[in-house]
C-alpha positions as a Python dict, from the first residue, in 0.01 Angstrom:
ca = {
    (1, 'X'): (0, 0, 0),
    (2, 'X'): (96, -376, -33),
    (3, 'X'): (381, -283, -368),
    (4, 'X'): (620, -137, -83),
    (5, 'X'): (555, -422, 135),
    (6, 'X'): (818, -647, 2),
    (7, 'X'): (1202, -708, 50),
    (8, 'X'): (1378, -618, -282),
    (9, 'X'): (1709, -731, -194),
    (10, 'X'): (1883, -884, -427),
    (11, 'X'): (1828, -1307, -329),
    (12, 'X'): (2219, -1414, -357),
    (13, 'X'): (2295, -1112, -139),
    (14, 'X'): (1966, -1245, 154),
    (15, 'X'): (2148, -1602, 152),
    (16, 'X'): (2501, -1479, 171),
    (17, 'X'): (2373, -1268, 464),
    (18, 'X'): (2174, -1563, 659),
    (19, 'X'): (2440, -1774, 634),
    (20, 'X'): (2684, -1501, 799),
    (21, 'X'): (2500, -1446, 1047),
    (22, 'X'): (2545, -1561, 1398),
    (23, 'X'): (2194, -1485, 1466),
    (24, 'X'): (1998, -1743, 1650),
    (25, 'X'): (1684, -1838, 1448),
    (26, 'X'): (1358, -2081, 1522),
    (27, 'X'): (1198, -2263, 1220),
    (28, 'X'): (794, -2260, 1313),
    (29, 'X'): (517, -2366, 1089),
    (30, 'X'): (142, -2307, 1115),
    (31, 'X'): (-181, -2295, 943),
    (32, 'X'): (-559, -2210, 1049),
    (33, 'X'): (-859, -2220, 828),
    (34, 'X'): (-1072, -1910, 875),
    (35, 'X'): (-1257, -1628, 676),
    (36, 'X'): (-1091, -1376, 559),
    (37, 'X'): (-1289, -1122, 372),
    (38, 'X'): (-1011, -902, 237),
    (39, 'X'): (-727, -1122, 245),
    (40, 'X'): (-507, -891, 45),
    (41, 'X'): (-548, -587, 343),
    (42, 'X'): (-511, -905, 570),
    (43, 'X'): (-174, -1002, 412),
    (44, 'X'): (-47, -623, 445),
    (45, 'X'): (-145, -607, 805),
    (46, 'X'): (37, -931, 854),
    (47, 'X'): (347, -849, 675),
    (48, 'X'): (401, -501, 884),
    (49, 'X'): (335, -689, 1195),
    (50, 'X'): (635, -1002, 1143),
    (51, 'X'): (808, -783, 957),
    (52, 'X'): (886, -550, 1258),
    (53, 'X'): (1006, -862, 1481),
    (54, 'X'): (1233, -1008, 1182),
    (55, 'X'): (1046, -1236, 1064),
    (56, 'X'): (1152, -1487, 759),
    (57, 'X'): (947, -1745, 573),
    (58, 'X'): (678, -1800, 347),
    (59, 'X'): (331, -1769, 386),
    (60, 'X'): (12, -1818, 180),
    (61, 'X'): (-313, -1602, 249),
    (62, 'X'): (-635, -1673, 134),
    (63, 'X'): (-1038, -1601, 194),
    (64, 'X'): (-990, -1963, 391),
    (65, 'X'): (-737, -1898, 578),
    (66, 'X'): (-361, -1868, 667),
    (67, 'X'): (-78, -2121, 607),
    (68, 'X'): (300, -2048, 690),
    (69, 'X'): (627, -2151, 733),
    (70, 'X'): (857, -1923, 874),
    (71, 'X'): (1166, -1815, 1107),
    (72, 'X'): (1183, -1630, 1364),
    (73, 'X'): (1509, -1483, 1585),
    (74, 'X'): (1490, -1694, 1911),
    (75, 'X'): (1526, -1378, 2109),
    (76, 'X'): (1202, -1241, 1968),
    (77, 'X'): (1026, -1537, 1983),
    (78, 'X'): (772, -1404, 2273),
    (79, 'X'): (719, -1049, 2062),
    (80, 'X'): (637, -1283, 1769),
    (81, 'X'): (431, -1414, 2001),
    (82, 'X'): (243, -1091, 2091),
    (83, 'X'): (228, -998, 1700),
    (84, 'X'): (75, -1303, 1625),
    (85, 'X'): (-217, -1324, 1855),
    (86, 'X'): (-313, -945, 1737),
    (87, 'X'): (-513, -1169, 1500),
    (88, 'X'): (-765, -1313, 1717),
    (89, 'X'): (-806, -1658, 1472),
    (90, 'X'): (-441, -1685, 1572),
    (91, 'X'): (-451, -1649, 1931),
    (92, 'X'): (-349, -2056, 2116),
    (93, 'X'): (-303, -2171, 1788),
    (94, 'X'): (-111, -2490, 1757),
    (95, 'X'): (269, -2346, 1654),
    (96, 'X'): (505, -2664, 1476),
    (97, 'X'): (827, -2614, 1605),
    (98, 'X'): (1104, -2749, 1355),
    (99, 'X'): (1296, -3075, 1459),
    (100, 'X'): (1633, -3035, 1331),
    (101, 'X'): (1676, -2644, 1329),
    (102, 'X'): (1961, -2483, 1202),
    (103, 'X'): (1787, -2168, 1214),
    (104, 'X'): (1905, -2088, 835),
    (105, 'X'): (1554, -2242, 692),
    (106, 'X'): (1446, -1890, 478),
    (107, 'X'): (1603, -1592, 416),
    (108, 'X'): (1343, -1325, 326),
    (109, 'X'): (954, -1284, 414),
    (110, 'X'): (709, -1335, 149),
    (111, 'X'): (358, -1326, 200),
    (112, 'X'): (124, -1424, -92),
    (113, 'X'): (-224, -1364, -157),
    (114, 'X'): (-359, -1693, -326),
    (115, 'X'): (-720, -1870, -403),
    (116, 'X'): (-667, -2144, -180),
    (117, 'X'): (-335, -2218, 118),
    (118, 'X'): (-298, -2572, -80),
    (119, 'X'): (-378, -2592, -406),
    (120, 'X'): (-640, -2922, -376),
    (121, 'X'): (-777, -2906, -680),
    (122, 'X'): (-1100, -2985, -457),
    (123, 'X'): (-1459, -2773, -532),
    (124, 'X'): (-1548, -2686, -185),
    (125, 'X'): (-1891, -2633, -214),
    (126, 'X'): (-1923, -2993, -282),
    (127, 'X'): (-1898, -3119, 71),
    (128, 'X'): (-1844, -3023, 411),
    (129, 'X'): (-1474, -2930, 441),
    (130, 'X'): (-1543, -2841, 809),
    (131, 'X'): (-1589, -3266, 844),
    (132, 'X'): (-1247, -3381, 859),
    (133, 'X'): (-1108, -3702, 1064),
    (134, 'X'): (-1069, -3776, 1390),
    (135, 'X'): (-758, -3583, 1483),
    (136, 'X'): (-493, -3859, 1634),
    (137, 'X'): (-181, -3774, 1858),
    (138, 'X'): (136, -3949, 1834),
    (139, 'X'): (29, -4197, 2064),
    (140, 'X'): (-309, -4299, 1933),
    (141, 'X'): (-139, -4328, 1576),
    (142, 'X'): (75, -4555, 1700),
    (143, 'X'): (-214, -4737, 1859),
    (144, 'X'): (-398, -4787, 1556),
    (145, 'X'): (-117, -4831, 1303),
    (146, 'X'): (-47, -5188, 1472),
    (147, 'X'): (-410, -5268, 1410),
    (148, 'X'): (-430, -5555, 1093),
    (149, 'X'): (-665, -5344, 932),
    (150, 'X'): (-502, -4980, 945),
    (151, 'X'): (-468, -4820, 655),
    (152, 'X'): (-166, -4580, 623),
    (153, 'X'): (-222, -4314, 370),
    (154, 'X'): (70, -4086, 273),
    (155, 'X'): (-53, -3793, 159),
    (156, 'X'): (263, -3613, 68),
    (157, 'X'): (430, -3582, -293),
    (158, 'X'): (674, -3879, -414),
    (159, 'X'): (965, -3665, -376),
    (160, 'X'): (871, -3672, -40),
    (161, 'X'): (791, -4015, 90),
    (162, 'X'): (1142, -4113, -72),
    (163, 'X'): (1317, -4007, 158),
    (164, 'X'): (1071, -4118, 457),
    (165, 'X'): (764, -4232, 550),
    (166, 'X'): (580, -4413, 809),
    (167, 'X'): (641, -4822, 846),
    (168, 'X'): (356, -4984, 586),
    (169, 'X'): (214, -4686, 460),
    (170, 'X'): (79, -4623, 96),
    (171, 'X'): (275, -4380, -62),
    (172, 'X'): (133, -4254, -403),
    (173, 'X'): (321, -4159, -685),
    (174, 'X'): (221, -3803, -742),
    (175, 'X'): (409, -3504, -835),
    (176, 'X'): (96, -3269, -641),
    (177, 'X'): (-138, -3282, -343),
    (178, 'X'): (-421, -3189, -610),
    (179, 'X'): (-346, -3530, -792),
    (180, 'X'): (-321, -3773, -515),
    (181, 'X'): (-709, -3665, -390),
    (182, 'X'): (-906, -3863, -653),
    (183, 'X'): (-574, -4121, -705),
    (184, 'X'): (-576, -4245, -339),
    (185, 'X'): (-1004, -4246, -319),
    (186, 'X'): (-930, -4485, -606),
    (187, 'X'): (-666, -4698, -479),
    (188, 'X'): (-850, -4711, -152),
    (189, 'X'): (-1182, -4809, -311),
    (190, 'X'): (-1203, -5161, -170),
    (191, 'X'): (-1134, -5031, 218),
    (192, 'X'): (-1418, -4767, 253),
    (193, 'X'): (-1463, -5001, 599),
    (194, 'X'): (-1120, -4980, 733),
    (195, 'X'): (-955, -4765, 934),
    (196, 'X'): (-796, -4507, 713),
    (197, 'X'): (-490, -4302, 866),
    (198, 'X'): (-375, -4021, 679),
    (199, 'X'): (-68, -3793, 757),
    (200, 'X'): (125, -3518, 575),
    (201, 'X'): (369, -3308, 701),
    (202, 'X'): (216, -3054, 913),
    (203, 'X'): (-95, -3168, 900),
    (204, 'X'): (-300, -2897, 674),
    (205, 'X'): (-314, -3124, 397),
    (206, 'X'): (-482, -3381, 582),
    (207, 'X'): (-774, -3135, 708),
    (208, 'X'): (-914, -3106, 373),
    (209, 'X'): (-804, -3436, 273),
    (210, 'X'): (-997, -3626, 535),
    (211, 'X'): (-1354, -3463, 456),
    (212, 'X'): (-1287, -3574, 131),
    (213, 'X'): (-1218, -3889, 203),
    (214, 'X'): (-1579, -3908, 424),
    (215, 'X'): (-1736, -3719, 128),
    (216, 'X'): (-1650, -4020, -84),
    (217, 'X'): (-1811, -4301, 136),
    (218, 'X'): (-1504, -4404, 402),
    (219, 'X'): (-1651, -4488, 714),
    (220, 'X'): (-1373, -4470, 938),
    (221, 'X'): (-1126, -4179, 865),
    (222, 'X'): (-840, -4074, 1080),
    (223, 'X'): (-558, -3793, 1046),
    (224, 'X'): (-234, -3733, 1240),
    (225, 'X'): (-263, -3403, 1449),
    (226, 'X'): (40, -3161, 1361),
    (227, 'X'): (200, -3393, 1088),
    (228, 'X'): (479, -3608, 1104),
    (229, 'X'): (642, -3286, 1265),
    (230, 'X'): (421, -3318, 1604),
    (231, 'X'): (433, -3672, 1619),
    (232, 'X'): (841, -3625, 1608),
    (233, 'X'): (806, -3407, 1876),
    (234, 'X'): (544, -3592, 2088),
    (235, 'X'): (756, -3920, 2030),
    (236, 'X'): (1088, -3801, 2200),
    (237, 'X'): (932, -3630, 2470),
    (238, 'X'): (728, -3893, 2578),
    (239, 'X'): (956, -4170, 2473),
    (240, 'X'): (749, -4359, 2201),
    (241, 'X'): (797, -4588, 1958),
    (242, 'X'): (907, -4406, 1642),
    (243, 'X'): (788, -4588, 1343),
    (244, 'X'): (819, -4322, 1126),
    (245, 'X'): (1161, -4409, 886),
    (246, 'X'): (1428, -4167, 756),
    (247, 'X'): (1379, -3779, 680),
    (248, 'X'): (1087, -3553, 642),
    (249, 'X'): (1110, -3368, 373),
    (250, 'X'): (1047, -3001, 444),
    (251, 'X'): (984, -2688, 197),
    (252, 'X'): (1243, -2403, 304),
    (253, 'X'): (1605, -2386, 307),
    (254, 'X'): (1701, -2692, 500),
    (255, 'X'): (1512, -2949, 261),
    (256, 'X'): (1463, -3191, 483),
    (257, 'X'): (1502, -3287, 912),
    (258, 'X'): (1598, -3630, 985),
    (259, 'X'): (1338, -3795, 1203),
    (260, 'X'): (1548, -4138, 1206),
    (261, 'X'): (1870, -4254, 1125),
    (262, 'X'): (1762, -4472, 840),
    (263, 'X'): (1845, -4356, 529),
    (264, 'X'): (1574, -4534, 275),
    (265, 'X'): (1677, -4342, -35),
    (266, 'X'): (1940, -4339, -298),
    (267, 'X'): (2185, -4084, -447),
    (268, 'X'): (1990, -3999, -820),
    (269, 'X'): (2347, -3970, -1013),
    (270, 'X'): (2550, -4270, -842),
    (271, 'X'): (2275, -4494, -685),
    (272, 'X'): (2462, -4489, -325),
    (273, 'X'): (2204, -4446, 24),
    (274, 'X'): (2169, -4095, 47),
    (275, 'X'): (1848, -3876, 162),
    (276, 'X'): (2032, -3509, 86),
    (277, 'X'): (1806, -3323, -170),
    (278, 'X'): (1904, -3048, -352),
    (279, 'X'): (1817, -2790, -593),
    (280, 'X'): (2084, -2779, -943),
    (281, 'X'): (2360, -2529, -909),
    (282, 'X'): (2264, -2359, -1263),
    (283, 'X'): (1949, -2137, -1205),
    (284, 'X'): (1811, -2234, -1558),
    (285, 'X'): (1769, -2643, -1449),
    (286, 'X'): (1700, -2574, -1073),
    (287, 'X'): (1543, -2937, -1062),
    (288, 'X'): (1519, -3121, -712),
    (289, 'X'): (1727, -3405, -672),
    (290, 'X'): (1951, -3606, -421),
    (291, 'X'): (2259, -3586, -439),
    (292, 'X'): (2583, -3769, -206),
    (293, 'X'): (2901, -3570, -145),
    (294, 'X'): (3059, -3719, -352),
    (295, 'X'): (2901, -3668, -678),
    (296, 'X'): (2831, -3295, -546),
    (297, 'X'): (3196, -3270, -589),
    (298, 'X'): (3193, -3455, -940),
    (299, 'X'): (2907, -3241, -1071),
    (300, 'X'): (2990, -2903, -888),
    (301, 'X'): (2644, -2900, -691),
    (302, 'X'): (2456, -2955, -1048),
    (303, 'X'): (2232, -3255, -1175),
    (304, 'X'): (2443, -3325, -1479),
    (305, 'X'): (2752, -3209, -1653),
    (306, 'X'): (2542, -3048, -1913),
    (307, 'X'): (2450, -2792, -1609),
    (308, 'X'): (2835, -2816, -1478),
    (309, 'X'): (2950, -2695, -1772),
    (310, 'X'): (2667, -2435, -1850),
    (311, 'X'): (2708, -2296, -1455),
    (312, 'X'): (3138, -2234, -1587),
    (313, 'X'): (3068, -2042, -1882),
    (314, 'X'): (3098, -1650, -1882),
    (315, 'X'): (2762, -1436, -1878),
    (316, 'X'): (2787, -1371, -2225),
    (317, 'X'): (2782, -1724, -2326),
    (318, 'X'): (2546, -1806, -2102),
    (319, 'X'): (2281, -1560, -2281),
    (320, 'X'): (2381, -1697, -2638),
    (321, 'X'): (2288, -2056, -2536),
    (322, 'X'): (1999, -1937, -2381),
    (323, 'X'): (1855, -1762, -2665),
    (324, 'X'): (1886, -2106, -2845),
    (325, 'X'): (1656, -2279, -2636),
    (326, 'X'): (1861, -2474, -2483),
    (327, 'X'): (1673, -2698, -2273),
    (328, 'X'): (1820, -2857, -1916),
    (329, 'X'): (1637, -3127, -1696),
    (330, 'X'): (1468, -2903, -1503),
    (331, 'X'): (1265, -2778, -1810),
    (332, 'X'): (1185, -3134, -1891),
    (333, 'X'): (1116, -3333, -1580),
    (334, 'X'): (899, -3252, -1243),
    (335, 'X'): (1055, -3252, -920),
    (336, 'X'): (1267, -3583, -838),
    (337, 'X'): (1169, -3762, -1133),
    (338, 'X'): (1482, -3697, -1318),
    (339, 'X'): (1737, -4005, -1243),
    (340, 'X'): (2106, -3925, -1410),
    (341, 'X'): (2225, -4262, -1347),
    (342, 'X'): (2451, -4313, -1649),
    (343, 'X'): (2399, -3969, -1820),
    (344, 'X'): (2694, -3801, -1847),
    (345, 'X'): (2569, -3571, -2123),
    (346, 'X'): (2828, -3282, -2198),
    (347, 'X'): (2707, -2925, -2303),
    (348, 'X'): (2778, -2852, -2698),
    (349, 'X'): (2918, -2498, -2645),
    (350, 'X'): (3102, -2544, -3078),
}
């Protein structure tokens, strides 16, 4: 059954059509560990059931458990509801309701059957994933943060933290989740007796990342309920301090919600403040990067005029340069780690 449970439109023609449309949209984000003993019927059941109140987004299924980001028309938010709590490991479950919402965040539903809902890298049956940290609200964080001895663990990719973080926190220079596990245990190794605060973006990282941070001798090990998402919410309703700095980088559409009006980052191509990510205008680089208006204008929405200049050609040409193997930056850096200050490089097209 599952190969007709998919949207084959064609993807330019689902963007054109969210961004036409007038249709009010809420970004929501969840995740539950459970067991799932057939998580590929589990997946189909799931897809019929958003799919029938318009649901968009992304979600990852696995025998552990559910983890999704998704969108979901405003008016159908208490059907969505209903759907939702169908599945009885989803009924009062926690729902993180985007920040800065332009309701444009995805713009198809894909639901995919995978071995784990983060890829951890971790062996499970090693320790007790079930004993995670003490779950903090936005309140308590802030409690403990000011503490001398607080340790504030990032646990986020660096294309992530760059663009915000909270006030003295670590923030490791990883490309994955499944490398900063062992690189932060390291790091850490002289402050197994401190208090350890960890905090990701909507929290699911942190509930594996915790027991494995207890399984590897810390004493005293803390996570941030709901991410840095929650605590954004709990902090303007109940007036707290925010000491969490710029944007929160987020994986859909939007790219990012601003959480504070600093701007902590810098434009890759002219080195100005700028937090804007973006994804390179030719399909064939695709690489994340910031990028300020004004070098979006320079570079036509690409990461270099090599990909400018490949993004004007005609089809045909396209093809030919292709089946040169023609490399772009995408090909040979990760995400964010490609800086074009100063490279100008033009595309040889003789």
């Amino acid at each position: 059954m599952s190969r007709f449970l998919f949207n084959r439109v064609n993807r330019k023609v689902l963007i054109e059509n969210l961004q036409k449309s007038q249709e009010e949209r809420t970004t929501i984000s969840f995740y539950r560990y459970a067991n799932i003993g057939n998580p590929q019927l589990f997946r189909d059941h799931i897809y019929q059931l958003f799919d029938e109140v318009n649901v968009l987004g992304r979600i990852y299924v696995a025998t552990e458990g559910i983890n999704a980001q998704i969108s979901v028309p405003t008016r159908l938010l208490d059907k969505f509801i209903v759907a939702k709590d169908q599945i009885l490991f989803l009924q009062n479950i926690r729902l993180n309701y985007a920040i800065e919402d332009t309701g444009k965040s995805f713009f198809k539903l894909i639901i995919k059957v995978r071995k784990k809902i983060v890829a951890d890298g971790l062996d499970d049956r090693a320790f007790d994933v079930t004993d995670s940290g003490t779950h903090l609200n936005a309140k308590e964080f802030n409690a403990l943060a000011e503490r001398p001895d607080a340790v504030i663990v990032d646990m986020r990719n660096h294309y992530e933290s760059e663009v915000g973080h909270f006030k003295n926190a670590i923030t490791p220079d990883v490309v994955t989740f499944r490398e900063s596990l062992p690189i932060i245990a390291d790091m850490l190794q002289d402050k197994k007796d401190k208090p350890v605060l960890m905090y990701c973006t909507g929290g699911i990282r942190c509930e594996k990342a915790s027991a494995y941070m207890k399984f590897m001798g810390f004493k005293d090990v803390y996570q941030l309920n709901g991410g840095i998402i929650e605590y954004a919410r709990q902090v303007h309703e109940q007036g707290l301090e925010n000491k969490f700095i710029g944007k929160n980088f987020v994986f859909d559409e939007r790219l990012g919600e601003r959480i504070s009006d600093e701007v902590i980052s810098v434009c890759h191509q002219c080195g100005k403040p700028c937090d804007h990510h973006t994804n390179c205008l030719n399909d064939h680089c695709h690489i994340l990067f910031i990028q300020c208006d004004e070098c979006a204008e320079k570079y036509e929405h690409c990461c270099s005029k090599k990909c400018a200049d490949y993004a004007a050609l005609p089809e045909e040409k396209k093809q030919e340069l292709l089946q040169q193997n023609i490399k772009f930056n995408g090909s040979a850096f990760s995400k964010g780690r490609y800086k074009a200050l100063g490279k100008d490089e033009r595309l040889n097209v003789s």
